[in-house]
mmCIF file of C-alpha atoms in Angstrom:
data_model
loop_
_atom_site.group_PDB
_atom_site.id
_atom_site.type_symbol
_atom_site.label_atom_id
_atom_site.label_comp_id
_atom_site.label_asym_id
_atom_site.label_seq_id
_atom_site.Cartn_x
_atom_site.Cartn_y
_atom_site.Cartn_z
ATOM 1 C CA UNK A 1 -12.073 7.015 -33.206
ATOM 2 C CA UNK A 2 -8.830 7.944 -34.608
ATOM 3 C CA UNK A 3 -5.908 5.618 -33.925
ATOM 4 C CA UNK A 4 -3.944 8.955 -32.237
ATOM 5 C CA UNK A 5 -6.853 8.776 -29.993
ATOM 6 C CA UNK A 6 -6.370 5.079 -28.525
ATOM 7 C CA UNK A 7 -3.149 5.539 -28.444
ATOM 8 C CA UNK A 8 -2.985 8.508 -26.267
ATOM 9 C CA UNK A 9 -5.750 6.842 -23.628
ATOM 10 C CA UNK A 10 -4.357 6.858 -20.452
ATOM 11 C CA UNK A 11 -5.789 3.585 -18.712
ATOM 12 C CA UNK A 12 -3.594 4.353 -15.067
ATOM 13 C CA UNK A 13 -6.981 5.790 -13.584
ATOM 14 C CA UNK A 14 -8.682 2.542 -14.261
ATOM 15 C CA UNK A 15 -5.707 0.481 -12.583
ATOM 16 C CA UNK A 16 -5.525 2.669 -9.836
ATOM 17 C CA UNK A 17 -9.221 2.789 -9.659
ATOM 18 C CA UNK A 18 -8.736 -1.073 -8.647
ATOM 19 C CA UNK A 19 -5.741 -0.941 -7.137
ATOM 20 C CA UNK A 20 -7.428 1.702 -4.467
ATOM 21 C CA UNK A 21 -10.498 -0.468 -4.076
ATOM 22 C CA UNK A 22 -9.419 -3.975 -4.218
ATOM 23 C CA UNK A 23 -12.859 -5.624 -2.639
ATOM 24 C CA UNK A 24 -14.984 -4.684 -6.001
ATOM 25 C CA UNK A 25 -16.644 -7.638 -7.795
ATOM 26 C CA UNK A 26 -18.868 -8.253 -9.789
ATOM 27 C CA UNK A 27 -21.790 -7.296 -8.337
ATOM 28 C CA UNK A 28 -19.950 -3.669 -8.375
ATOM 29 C CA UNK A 29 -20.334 -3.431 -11.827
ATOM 30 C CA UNK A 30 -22.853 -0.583 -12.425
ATOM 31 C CA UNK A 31 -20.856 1.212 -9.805
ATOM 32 C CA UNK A 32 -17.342 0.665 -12.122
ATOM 33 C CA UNK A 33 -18.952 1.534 -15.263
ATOM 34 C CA UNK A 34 -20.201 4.625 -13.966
ATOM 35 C CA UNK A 35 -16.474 5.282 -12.520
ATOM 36 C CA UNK A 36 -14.997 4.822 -15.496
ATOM 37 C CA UNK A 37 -17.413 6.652 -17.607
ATOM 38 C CA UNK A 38 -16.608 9.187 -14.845
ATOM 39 C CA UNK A 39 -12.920 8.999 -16.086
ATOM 40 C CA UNK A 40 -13.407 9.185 -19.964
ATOM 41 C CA UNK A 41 -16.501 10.472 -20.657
ATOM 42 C CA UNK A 42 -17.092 7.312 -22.021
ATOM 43 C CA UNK A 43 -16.455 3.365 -21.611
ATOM 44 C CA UNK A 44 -13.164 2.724 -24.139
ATOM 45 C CA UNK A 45 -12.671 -0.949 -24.750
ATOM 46 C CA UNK A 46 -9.256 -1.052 -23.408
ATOM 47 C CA UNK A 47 -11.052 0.073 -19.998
ATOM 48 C CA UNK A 48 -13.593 -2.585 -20.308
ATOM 49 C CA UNK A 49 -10.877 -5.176 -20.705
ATOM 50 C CA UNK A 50 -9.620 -4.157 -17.508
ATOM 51 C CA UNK A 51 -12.733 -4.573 -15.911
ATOM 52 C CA UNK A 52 -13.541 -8.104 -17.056
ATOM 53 C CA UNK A 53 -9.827 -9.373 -16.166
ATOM 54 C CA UNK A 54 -9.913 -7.421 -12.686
ATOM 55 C CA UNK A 55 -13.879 -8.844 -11.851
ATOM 56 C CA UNK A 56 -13.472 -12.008 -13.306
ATOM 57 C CA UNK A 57 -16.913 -11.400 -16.030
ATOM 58 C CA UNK A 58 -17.025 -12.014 -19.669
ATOM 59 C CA UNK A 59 -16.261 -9.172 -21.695
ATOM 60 C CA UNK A 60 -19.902 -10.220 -23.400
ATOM 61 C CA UNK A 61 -21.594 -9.872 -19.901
ATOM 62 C CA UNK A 62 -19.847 -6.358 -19.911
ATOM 63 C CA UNK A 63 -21.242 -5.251 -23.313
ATOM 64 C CA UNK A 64 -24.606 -6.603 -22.190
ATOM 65 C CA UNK A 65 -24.886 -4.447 -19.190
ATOM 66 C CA UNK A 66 -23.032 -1.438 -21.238
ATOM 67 C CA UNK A 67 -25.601 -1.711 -24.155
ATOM 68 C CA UNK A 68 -28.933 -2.256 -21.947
ATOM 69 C CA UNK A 69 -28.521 0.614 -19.631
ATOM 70 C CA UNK A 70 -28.563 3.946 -21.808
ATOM 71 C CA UNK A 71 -26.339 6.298 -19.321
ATOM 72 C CA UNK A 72 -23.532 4.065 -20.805
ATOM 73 C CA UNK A 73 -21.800 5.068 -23.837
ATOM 74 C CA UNK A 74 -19.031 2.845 -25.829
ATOM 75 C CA UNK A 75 -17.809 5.849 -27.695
ATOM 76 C CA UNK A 76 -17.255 9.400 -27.110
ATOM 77 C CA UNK A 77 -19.517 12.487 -27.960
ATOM 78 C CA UNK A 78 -18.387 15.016 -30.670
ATOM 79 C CA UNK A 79 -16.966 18.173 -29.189
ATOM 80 C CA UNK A 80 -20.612 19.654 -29.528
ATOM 81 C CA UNK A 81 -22.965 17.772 -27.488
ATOM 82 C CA UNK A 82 -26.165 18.898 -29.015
ATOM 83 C CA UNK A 83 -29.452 17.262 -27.069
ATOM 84 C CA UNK A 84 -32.960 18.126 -27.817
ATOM 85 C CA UNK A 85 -35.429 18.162 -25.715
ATOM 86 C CA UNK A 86 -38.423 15.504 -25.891
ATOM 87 C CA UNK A 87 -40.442 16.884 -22.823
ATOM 88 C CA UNK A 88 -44.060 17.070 -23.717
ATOM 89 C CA UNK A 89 -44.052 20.753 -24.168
ATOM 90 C CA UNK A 90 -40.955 20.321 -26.538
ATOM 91 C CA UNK A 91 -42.303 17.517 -28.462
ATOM 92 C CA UNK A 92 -46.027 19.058 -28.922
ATOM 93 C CA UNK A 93 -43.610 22.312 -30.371
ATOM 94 C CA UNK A 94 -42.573 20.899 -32.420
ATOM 95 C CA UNK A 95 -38.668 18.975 -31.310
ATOM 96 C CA UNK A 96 -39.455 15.857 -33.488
ATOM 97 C CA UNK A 97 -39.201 18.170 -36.505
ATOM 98 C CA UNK A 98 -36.219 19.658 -34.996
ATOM 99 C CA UNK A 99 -34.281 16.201 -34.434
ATOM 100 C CA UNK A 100 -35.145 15.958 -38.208
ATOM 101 C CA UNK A 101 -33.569 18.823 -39.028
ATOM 102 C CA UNK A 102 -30.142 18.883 -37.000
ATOM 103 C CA UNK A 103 -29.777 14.894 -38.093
ATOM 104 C CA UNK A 104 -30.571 16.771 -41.875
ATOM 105 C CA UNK A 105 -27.624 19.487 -41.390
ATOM 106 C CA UNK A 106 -25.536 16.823 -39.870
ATOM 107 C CA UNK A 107 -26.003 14.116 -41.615
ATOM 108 C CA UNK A 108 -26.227 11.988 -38.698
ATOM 109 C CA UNK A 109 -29.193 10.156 -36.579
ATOM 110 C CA UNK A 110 -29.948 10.653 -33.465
ATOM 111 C CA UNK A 111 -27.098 8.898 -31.428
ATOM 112 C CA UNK A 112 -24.617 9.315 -33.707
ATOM 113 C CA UNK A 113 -21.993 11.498 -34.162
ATOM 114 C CA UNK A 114 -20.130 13.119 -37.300
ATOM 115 C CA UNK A 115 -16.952 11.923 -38.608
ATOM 116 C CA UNK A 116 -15.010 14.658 -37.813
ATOM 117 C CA UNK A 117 -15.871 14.072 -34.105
ATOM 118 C CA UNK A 118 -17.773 17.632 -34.114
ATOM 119 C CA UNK A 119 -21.315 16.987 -32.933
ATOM 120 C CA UNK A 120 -23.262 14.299 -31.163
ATOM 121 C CA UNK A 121 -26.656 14.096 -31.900
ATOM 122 C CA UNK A 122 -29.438 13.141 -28.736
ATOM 123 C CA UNK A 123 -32.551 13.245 -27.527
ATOM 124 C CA UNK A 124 -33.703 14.168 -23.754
ATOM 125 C CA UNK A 125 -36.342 13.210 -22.089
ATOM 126 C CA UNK A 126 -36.787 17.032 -20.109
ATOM 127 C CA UNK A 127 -34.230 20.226 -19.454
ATOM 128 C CA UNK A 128 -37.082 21.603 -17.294
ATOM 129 C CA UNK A 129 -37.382 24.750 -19.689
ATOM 130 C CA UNK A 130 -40.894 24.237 -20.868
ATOM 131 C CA UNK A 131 -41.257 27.940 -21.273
ATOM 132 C CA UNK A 132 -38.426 28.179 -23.785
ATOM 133 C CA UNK A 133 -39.956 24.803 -26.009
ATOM 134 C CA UNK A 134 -38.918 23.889 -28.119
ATOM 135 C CA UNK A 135 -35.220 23.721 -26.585
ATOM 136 C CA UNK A 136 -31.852 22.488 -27.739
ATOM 137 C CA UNK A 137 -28.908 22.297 -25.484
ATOM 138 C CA UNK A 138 -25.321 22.517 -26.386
ATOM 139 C CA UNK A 139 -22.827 21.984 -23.986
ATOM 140 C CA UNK A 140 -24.783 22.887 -21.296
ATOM 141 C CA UNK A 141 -26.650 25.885 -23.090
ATOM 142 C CA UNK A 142 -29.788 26.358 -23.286
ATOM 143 C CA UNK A 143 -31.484 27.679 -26.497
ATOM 144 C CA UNK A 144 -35.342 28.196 -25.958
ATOM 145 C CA UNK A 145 -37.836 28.671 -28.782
ATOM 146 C CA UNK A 146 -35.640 26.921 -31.466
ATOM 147 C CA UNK A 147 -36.882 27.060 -35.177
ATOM 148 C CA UNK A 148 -35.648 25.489 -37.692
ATOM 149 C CA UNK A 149 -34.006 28.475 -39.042
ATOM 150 C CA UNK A 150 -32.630 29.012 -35.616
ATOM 151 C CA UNK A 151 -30.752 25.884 -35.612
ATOM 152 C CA UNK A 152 -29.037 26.484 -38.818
ATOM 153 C CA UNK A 153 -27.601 29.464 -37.364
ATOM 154 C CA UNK A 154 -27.065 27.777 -34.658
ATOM 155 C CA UNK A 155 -25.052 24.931 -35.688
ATOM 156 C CA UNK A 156 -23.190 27.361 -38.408
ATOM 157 C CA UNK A 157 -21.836 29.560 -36.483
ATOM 158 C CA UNK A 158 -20.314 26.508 -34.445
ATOM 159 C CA UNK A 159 -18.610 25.382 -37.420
ATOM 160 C CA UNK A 160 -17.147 28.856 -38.633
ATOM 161 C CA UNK A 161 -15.779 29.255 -35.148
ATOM 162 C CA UNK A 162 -13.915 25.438 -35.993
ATOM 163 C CA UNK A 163 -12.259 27.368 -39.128
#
């Protein structure tokens, strides 16, 4: 993340997160996490340092819990958000070769994203769109019966619109 980023976090919704619930402890801390992910989009460190002072927990114990539990994330998705679905239908269509393909154009792995913060790379478990497999989503749109042709279309005509 760039450094213009941190420096333009705002961390008041944390404090008054805390200040406006001043019986959490650390048994809350699934609950926070979500909150704060909630906030950002994500869990920024400066956040989680926050948390560990305010709950009295390790930073470690923190990371532990952030790092098990996959809803967390410790850094934020590209502006793109592109997940592919791993339902069965998906996967027997073929999304495996898709993942392969977008991490290919990308130049990322799954979980990643690209340097210039553009795209963010996952997998899904289902959309519920079996019909439409093998489907990508973007932002919240579905594309259904993705090839990999499709995708570099796709993803293309994402970046000429960044130009």
């Amino acid at each position: 993340m760039s450094e213009t980023t941190r420096k333009e976090l705002d961390l008041k919704q944390v404090e008054d997160y805390f200040d406006g619930n001043p019986n959490l402890r650390k048994n809350n801390l699934i609950a926070i996490l979500q909150k704060i992910q909630e906030f950002y989009g994500y869990l920024p460190e400066e956040a989680l340092e926050i948390v560990a002072e305010r709950i009295n927990v390790p930073k470690a114990k923190i990371y532990g819990v952030c790092t098990f539990y996959s809803q967390f994330k410790l850094e934020p998705d590209g502006k793109y958000l592109v997940q592919v679905c791993n339902g069965t239908a998906c996967h027997v269509r073929g999304a495996p070769a898709l993942v392969d393909e977008i991490s290919g154009i990308l130049g990322i792995s799954e979980g990643q994203t690209t340097p210039d913060n553009l795209f963010t790379l996952e997998t899904v478990n289902c959309i519920g769109a079996c019909g439409l497999a093998p489907a990508v989503v973007i932002n919240e749109e579905i594309y259904g019966k993705v090839t990999p042709d499709k995708i570099h279309e796709i993803i293309s005509n994402l970046k000429a619109g960044e130009k």
